[in-house]
Coordinates of N, CA, C and O in Angstrom, one line a residue:
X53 N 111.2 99.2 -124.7 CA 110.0 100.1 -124.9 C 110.4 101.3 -125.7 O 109.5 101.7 -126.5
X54 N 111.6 102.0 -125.6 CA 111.6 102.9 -126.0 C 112.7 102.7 -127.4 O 113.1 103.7 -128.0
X55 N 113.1 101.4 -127.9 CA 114.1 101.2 -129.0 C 114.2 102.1 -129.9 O 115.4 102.5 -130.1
X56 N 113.4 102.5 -130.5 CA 113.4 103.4 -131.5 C 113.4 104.6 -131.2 O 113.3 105.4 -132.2
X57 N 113.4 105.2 -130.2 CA 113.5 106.5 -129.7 C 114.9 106.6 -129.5 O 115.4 107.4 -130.3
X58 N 115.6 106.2 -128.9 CA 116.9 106.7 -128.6 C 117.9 106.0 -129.5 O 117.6 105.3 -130.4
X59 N 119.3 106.3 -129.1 CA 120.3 106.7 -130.2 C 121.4 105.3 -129.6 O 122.6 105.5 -129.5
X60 N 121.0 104.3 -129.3 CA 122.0 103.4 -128.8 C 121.4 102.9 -127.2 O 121.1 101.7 -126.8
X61 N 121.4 104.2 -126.3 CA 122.0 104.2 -125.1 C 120.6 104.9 -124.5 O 120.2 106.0 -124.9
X62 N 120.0 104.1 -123.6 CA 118.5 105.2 -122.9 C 118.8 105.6 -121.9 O 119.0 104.7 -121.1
X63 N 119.1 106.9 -121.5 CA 119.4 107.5 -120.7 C 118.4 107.7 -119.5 O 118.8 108.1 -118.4
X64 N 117.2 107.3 -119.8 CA 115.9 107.0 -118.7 C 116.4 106.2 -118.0 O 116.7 106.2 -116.8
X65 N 116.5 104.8 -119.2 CA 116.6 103.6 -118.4 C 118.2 103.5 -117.2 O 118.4 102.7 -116.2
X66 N 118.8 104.6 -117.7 CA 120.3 104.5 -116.8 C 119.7 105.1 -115.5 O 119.6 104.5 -114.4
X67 N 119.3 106.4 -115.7 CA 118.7 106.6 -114.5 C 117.7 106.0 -113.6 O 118.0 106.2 -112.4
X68 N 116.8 105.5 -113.7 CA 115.8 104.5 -113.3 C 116.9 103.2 -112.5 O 116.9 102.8 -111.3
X69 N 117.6 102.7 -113.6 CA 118.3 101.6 -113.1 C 119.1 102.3 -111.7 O 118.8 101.8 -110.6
X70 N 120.0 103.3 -111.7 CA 120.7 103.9 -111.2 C 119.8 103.6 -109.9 O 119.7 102.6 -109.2
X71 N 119.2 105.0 -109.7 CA 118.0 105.2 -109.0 C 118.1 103.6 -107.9 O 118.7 103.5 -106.9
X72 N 117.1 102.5 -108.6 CA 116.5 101.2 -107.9 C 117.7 100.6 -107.3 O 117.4 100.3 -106.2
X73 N 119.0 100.2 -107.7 CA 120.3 99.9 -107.3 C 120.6 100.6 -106.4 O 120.9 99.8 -105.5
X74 N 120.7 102.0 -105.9 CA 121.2 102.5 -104.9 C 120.0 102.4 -104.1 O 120.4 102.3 -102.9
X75 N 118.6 102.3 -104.3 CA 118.2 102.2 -103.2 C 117.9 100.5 -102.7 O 117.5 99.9 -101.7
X76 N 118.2 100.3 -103.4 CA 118.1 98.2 -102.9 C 119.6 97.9 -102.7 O 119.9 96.7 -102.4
X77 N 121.1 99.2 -102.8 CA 122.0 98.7 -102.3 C 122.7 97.6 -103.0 O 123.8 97.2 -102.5
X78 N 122.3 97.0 -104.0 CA 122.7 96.0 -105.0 C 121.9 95.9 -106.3 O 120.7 96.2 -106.3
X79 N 122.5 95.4 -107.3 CA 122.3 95.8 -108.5 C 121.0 94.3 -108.2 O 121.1 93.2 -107.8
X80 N 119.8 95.4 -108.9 CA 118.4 94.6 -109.1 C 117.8 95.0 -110.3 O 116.8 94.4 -110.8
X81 N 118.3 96.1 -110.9 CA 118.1 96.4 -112.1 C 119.2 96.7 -113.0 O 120.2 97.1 -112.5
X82 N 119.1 96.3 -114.5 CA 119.7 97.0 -115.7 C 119.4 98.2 -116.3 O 118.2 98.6 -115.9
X83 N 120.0 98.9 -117.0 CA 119.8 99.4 -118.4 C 120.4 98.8 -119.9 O 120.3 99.5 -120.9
X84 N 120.8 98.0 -120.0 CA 121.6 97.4 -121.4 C 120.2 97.6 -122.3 O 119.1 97.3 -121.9
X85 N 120.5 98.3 -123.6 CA 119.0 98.4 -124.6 C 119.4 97.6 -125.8 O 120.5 97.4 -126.4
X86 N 118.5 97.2 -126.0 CA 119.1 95.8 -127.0 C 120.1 96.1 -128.5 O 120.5 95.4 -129.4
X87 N 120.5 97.4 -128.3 CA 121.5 97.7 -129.3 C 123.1 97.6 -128.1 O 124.2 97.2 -128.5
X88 N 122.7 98.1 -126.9 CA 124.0 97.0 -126.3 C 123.9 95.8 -126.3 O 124.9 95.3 -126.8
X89 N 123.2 95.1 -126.0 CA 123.2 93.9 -125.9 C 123.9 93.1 -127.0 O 124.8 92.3 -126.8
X90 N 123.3 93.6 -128.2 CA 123.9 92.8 -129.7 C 125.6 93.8 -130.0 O 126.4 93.6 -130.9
X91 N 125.5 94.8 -129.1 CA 127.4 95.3 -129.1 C 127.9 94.2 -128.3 O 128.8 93.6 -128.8
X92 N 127.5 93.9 -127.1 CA 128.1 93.1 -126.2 C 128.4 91.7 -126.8 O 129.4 91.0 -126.5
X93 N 127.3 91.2 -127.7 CA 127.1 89.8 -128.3 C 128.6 90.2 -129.4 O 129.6 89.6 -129.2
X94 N 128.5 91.3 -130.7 CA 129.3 91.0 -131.7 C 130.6 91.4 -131.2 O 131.6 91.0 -131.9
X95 N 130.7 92.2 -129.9 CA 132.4 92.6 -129.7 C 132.8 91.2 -128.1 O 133.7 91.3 -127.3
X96 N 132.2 90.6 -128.1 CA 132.0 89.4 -126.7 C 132.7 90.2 -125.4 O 133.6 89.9 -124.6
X97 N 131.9 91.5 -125.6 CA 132.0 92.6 -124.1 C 131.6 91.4 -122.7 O 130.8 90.6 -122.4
X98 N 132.8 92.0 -122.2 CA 132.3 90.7 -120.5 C 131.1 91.9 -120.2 O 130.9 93.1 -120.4
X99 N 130.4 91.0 -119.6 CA 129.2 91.6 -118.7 C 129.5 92.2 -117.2 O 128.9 92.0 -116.2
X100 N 130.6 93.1 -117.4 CA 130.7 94.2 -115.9 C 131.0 95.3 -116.0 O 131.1 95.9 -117.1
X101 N 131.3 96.1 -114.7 CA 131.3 97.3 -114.9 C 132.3 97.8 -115.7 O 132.0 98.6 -116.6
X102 N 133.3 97.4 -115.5 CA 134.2 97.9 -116.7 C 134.0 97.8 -118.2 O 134.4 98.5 -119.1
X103 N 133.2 96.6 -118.0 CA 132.8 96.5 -120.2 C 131.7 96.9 -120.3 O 131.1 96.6 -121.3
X104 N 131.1 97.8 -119.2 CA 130.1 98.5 -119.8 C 130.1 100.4 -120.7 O 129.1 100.9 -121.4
X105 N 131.4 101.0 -120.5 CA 131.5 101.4 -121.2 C 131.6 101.3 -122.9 O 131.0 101.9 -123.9
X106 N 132.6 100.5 -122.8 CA 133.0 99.9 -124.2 C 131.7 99.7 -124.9 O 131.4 100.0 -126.0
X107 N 130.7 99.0 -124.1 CA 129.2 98.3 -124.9 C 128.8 99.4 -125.1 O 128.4 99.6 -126.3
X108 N 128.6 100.4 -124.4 CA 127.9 101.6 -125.0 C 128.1 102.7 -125.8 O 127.3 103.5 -126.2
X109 N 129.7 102.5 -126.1 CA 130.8 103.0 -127.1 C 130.3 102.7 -128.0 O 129.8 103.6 -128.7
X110 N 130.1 101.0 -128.7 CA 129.9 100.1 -129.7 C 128.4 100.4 -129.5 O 127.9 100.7 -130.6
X111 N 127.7 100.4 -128.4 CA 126.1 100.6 -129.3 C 126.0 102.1 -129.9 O 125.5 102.5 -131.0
X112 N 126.5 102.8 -129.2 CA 126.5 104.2 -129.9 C 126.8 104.0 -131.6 O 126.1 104.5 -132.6
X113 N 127.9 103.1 -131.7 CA 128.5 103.3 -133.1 C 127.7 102.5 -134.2 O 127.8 102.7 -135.4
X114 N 127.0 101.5 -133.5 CA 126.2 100.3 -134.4 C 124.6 101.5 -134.5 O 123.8 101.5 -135.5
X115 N 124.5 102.3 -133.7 CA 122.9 102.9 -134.0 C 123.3 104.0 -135.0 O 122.3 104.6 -135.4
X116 N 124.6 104.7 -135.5 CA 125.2 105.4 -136.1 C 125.2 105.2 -137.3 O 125.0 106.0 -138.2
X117 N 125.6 103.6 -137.4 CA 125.7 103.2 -138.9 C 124.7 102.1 -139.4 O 124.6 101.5 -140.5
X118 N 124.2 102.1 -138.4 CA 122.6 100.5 -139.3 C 121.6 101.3 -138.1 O 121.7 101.9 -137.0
X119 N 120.5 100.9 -139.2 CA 119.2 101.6 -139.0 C 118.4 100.2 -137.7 O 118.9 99.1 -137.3
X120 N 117.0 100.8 -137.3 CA 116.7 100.2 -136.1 C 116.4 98.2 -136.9 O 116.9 97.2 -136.4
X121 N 116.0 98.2 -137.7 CA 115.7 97.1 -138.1 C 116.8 96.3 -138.1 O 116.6 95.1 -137.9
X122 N 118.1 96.7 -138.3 CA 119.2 95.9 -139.2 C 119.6 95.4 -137.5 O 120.0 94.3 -137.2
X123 N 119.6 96.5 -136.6 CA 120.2 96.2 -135.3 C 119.1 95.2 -134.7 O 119.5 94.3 -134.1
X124 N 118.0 95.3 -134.7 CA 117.1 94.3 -134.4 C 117.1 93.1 -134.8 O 117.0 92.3 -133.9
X125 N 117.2 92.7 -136.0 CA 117.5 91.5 -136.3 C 118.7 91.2 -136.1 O 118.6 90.1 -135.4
X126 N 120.1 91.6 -136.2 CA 121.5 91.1 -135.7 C 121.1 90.4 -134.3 O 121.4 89.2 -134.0
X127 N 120.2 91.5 -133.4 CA 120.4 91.0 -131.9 C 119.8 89.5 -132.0 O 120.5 88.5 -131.8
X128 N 118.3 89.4 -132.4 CA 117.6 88.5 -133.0 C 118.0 87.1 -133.4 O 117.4 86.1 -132.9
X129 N 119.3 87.0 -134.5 CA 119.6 86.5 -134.9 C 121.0 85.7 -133.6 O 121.3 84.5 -133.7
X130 N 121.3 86.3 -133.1 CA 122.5 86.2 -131.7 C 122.1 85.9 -130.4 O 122.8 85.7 -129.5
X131 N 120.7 85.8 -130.4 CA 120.3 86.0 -129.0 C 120.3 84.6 -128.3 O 119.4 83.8 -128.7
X132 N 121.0 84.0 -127.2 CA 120.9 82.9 -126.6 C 119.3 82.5 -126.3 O 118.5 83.3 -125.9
X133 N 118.8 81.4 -126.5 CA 117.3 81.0 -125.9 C 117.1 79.2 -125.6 O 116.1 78.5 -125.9
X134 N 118.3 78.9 -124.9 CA 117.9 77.9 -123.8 C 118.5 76.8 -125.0 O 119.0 77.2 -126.0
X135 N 118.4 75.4 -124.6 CA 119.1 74.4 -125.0 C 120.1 74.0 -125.8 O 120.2 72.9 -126.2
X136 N 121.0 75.1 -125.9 CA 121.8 75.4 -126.7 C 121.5 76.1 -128.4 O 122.3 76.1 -129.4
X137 N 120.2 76.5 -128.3 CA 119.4 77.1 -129.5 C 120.0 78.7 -129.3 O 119.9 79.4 -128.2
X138 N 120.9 79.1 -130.9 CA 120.9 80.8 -131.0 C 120.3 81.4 -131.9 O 120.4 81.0 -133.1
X139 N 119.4 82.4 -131.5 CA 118.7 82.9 -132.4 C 117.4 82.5 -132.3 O 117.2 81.4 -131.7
X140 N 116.4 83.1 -132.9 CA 114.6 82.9 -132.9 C 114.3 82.0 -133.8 O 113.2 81.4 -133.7
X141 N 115.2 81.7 -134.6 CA 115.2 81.2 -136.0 C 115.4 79.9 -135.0 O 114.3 79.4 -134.6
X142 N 116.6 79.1 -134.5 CA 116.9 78.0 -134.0 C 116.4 77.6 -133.1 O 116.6 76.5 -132.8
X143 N 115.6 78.4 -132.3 CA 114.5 78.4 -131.0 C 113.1 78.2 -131.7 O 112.2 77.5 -131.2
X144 N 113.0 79.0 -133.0 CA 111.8 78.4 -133.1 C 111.6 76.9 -133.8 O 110.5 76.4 -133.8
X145 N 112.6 76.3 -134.4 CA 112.5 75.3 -134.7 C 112.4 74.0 -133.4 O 111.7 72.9 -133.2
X146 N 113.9 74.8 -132.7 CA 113.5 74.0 -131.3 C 112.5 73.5 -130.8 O 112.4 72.4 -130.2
X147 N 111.5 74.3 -130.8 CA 110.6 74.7 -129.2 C 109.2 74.4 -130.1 O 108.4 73.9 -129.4
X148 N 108.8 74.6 -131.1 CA 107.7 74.4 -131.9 C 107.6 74.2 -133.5 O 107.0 74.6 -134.5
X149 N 108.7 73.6 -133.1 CA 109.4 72.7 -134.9 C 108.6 73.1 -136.1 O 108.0 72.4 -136.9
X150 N 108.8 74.9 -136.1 CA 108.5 75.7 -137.1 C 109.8 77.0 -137.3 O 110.8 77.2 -136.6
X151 N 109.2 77.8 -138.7 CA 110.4 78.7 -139.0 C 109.6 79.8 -137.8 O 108.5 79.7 -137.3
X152 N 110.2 80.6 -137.5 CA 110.5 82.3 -136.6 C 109.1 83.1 -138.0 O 108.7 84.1 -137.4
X153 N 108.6 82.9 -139.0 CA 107.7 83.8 -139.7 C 106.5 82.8 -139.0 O 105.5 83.4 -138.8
X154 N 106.4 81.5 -138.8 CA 105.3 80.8 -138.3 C 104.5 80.6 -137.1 O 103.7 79.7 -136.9
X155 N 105.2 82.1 -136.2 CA 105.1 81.5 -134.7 C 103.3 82.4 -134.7 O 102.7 83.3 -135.2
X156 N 103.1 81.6 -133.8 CA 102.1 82.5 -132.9 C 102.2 83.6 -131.8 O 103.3 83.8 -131.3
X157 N 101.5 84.2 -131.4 CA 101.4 85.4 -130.4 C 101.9 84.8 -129.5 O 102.7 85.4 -128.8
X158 N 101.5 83.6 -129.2 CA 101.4 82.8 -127.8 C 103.5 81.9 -128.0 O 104.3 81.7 -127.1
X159 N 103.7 81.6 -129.2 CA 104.8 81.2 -129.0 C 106.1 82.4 -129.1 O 107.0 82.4 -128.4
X160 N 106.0 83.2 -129.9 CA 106.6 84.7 -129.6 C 106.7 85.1 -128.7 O 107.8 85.4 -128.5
X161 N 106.0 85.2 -127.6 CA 106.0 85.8 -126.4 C 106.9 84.5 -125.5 O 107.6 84.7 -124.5
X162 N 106.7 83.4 -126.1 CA 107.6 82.5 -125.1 C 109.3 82.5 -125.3 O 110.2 82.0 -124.7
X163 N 109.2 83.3 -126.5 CA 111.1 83.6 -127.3 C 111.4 84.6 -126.1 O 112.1 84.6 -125.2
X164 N 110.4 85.5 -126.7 CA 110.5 86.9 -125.5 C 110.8 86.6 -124.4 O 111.6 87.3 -123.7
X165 N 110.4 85.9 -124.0 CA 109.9 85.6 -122.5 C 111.7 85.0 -122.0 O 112.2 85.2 -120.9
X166 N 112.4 84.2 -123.2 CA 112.8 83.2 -122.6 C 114.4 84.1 -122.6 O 115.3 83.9 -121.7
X167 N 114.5 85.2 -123.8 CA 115.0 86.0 -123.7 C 116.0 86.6 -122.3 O 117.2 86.9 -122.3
X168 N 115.1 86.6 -121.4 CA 115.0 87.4 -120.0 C 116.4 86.4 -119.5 O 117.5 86.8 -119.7
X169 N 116.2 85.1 -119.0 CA 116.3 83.8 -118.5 C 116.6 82.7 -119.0 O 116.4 81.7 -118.2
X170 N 117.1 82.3 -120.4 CA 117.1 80.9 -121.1 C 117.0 79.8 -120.5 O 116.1 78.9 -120.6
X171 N 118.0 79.9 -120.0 CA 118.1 78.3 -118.9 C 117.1 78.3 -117.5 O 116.6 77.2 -117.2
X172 N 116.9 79.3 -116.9 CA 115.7 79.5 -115.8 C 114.4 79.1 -116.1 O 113.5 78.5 -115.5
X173 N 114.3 79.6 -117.4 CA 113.0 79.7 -117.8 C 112.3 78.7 -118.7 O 111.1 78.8 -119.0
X174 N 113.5 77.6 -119.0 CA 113.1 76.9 -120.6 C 111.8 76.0 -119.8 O 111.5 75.7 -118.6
X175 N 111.3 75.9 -120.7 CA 109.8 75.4 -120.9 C 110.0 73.5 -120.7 O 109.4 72.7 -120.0
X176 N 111.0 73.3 -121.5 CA 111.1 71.9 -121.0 C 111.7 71.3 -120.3 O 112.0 70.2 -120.4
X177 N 112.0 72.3 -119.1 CA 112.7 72.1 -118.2 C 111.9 72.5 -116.7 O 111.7 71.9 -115.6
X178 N 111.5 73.6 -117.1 CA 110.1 74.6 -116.1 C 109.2 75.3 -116.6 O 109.0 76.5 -116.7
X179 N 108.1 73.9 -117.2 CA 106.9 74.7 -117.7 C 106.4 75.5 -116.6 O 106.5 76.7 -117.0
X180 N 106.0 75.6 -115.9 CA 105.3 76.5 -115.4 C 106.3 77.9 -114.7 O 105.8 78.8 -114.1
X181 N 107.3 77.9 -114.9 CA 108.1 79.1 -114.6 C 108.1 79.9 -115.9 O 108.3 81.1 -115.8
X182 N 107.9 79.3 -117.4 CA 108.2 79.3 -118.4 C 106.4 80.1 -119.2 O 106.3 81.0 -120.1
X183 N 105.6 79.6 -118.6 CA 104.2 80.0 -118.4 C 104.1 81.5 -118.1 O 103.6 82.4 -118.7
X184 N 104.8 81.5 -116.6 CA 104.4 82.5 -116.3 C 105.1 83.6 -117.1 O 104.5 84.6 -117.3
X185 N 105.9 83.5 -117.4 CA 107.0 84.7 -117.5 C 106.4 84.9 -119.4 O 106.6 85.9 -120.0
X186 N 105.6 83.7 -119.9 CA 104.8 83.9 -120.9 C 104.2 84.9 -121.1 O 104.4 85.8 -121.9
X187 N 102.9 84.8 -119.9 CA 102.1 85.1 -119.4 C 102.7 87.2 -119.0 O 102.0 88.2 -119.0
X188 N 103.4 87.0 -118.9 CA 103.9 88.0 -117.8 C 104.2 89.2 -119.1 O 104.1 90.4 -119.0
X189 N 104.6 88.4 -120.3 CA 105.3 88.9 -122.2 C 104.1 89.7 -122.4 O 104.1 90.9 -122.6
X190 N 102.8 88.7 -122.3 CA 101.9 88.9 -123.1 C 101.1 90.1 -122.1 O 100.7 91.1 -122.8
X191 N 100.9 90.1 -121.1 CA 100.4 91.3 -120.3 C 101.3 92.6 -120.6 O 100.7 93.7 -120.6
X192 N 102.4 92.6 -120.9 CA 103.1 93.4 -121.7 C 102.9 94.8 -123.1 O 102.8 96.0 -123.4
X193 N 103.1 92.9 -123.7 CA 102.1 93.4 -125.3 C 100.9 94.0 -125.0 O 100.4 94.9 -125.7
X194 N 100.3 93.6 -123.9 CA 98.5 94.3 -124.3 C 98.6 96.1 -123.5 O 98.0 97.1 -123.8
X195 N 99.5 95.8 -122.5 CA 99.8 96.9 -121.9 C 100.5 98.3 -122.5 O 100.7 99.4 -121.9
X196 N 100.9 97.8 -123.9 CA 102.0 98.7 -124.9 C 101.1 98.9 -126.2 O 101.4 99.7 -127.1
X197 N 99.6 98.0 -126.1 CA 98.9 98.2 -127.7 C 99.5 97.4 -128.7 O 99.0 97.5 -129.8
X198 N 100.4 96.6 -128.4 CA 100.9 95.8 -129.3 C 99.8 94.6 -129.5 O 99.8 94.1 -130.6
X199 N 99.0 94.0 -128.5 CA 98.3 93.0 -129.1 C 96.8 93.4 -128.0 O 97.1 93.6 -126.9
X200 N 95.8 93.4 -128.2 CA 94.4 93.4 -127.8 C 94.2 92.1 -126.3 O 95.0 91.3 -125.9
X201 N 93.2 92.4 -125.8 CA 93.5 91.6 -124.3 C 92.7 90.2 -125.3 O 93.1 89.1 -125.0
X202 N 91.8 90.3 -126.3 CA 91.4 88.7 -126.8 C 92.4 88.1 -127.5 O 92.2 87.0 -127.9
X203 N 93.6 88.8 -127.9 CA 94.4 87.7 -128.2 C 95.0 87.5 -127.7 O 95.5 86.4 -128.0
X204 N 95.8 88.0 -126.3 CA 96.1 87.3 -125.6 C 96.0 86.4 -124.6 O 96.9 85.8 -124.1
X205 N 94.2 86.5 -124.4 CA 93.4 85.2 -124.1 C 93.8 84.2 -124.7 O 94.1 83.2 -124.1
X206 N 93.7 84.3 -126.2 CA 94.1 83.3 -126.9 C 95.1 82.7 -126.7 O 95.0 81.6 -126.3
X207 N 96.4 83.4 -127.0 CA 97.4 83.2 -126.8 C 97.9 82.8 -125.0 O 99.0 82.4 -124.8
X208 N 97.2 82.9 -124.0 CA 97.6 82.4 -123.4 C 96.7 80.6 -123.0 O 96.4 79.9 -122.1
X209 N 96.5 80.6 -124.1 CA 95.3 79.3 -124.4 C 96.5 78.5 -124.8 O 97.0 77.7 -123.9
X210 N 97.1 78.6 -125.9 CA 97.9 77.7 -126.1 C 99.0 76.9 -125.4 O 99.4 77.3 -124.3
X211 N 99.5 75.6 -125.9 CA 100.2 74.9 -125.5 C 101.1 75.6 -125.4 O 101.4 76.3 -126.4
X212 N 102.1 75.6 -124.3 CA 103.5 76.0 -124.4 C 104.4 75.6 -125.2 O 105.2 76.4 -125.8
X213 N 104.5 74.3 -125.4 CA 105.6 73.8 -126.6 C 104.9 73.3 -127.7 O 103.7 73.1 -127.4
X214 N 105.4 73.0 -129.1 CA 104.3 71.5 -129.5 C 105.0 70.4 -129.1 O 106.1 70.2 -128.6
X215 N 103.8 69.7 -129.5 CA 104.2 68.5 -129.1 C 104.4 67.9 -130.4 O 103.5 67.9 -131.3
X216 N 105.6 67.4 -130.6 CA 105.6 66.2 -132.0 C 106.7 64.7 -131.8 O 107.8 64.6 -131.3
X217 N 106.1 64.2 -132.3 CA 106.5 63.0 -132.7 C 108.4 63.1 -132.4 O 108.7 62.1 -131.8
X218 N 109.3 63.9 -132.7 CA 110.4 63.5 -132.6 C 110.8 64.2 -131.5 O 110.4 65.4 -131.2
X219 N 111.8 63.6 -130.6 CA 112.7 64.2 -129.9 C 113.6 65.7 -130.2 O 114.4 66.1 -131.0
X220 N 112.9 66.3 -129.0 CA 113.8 67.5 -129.0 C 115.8 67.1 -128.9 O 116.3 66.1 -128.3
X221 N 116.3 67.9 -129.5 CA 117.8 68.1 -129.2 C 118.3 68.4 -127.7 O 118.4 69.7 -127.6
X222 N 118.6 67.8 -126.7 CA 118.5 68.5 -125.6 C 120.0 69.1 -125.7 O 120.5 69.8 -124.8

């Protein structure tokens, strides 16, 4: 939500997280902002407390030297999304045997979506967990101004996957 505002590292989101963890007593929330995330991906930071300095070291240093776009697409381009597909580019060919510039509202939001959860969430595995958490993208978007509530009618109109003729890669 707030990507382009801050410098690497959201210091909201640390406190918020902070905050919900101490009072649920176990970690139920993050802060990683997707310029850690793609530090954690290009330096293969372990996901604990101890490599979480280092990731915020390295996002500091990646929002220092490439602008919000360049760090957006790296993450983009790296990001796990279910069947062994990396990247939006190889998920979207996956999942609706088109390029990542041809998706719809409705299938973008299921990248996003799947983002969260890969393997929890894949669609051809758990469409209807995969629906919701769709569903859940797109209430999002309309909640941030990013997409109007009729397209996301729309967009929750559509099919989850396509359907075509050849076998998916499982």
């Amino acid at each position: 939500e707030r990507f382009y505002e801050h410098g690497g590292i959201d210091l909201i989101a640390i406190a918020r997280a902070t905050r919900d963890n101490l009072r649920a007593r176990r970690v139920v929330s993050g802060a990683s902002t997707i310029t850690m995330q793609a530090a954690r991906m290009l330096r293969s930071i372990p996901r604990s407390w101890p490599g979480k300095p280092r990731q915020m070291m390295w996002a500091l240093r990646l929002d220092a030297h490439l602008d919000k776009q360049s760090i957006l697409e790296l993450h983009l381009n790296r990001l796990p999304l279910g069947q062994g597909s990396v990247g939006v580019s190889a998920a979207a060919a996956l999942y609706f045997d088109a390029s990542a510039a041809e998706l719809s509202l409705g299938q973008a939001a299921l990248l996003a979506a799947l983002a969260h959860a890969p393997s929890r969430d894949n669609p051809l595995v758990a469409p209807r967990r995969a629906a919701a958490r769709r569903a859940l993208v797109l209430g999002r978007l309309a909640d941030l101004g990013y997409a109007d509530r009729t397209e996301v009618a729309a967009a929750l109109e559509e099919p989850l996957i396509a359907r075509t003729n050849r076998t998916p890669f499982l």
